[in-house]
Coordinates of C-alpha atoms in Angstrom, one line a residue:
M1 CA 185.5 63.3 120.1
A2 CA 182.0 62.6 121.6
A3 CA 181.9 59.0 120.4
S4 CA 179.3 56.7 121.9
I5 CA 180.5 53.2 122.8
P6 CA 178.3 50.2 123.6
S7 CA 178.3 49.0 127.1
T8 CA 181.8 47.5 127.9
S9 CA 184.1 47.1 130.8
S10 CA 187.2 48.5 129.2
V11 CA 188.3 50.9 126.5
T12 CA 191.6 51.2 124.6
L13 CA 192.8 54.8 124.3
Q14 CA 195.2 55.4 121.4
W15 CA 197.1 58.5 120.4
T16 CA 200.0 59.7 118.3
G17 CA 202.7 61.9 119.7
S18 CA 205.5 63.8 118.1
D19 CA 208.2 66.3 118.8
V20 CA 210.1 68.6 116.5
D21 CA 213.4 67.3 118.0
D22 CA 212.1 63.7 117.8
D23 CA 212.9 63.2 121.5
V24 CA 209.6 62.2 123.0
A25 CA 210.3 60.9 126.5
G26 CA 206.9 59.7 127.5
Y27 CA 203.2 60.5 128.0
D28 CA 201.0 61.4 130.9
I29 CA 197.3 60.2 130.6
Y30 CA 194.5 62.0 132.4
I31 CA 191.0 60.4 132.4
G32 CA 187.9 60.9 134.5
N33 CA 184.2 61.8 134.6
N34 CA 184.6 65.5 134.7
S35 CA 186.0 68.0 132.2
N36 CA 189.2 68.4 134.2
P37 CA 190.3 64.8 134.5
P38 CA 192.9 63.7 137.1
L39 CA 196.2 62.1 136.2
F40 CA 195.6 58.4 135.6
S41 CA 199.1 57.2 134.5
S42 CA 202.4 58.9 134.0
D43 CA 205.6 58.4 132.0
L44 CA 204.1 55.9 129.6
N45 CA 206.4 54.9 126.7
T46 CA 203.6 53.5 124.6
N47 CA 200.8 55.2 122.6
E48 CA 198.0 52.9 123.8
L49 CA 196.4 52.3 127.2
V50 CA 193.5 50.0 128.2
V51 CA 191.3 51.6 131.0
T52 CA 188.4 50.1 132.9
V53 CA 185.1 52.0 132.4
S54 CA 181.4 51.7 133.3
S55 CA 178.5 53.6 131.8
G56 CA 178.8 57.4 131.7
I57 CA 180.7 60.2 130.1
Y58 CA 184.5 60.2 130.2
Y59 CA 187.0 63.0 129.5
W60 CA 190.7 62.3 128.7
K61 CA 193.8 64.0 127.5
V62 CA 197.4 63.2 126.7
V63 CA 200.4 65.3 127.8
T64 CA 203.5 64.6 125.7
K65 CA 206.9 65.1 127.4
D66 CA 210.2 65.4 125.7
A67 CA 213.8 64.8 126.9
L68 CA 214.3 68.5 127.7
G69 CA 211.2 68.6 130.0
N70 CA 209.0 70.4 127.4
T71 CA 205.3 69.4 127.4
S72 CA 202.4 69.5 124.9
D73 CA 198.8 69.1 125.9
S74 CA 196.4 67.3 123.5
G75 CA 193.3 69.1 124.7
I76 CA 190.3 67.3 126.2
F77 CA 188.6 64.4 124.4
Q78 CA 185.2 63.0 125.4
F79 CA 183.4 59.7 124.9
R80 CA 180.3 58.1 126.4
V81 CA 179.9 54.5 127.4
L82 CA 176.2 53.5 127.0

């Protein structure tokens, strides 16, 4: 949270998801420049995503989905590209 990253053209987002029934079906990733970021990618089956960035503040979150359609929201994370 609130990390500062030297100027770069891409950032690798990484997360860990789990489910009490061990039936994680995928992840939706939201990222953008405001505190309510838009959907960037849906139904990912990996826990890592490379995104293109420029200088500025970014907000992102992960929504974990299970096989029964239940979801869990990570909350908002923030980082700054210098």
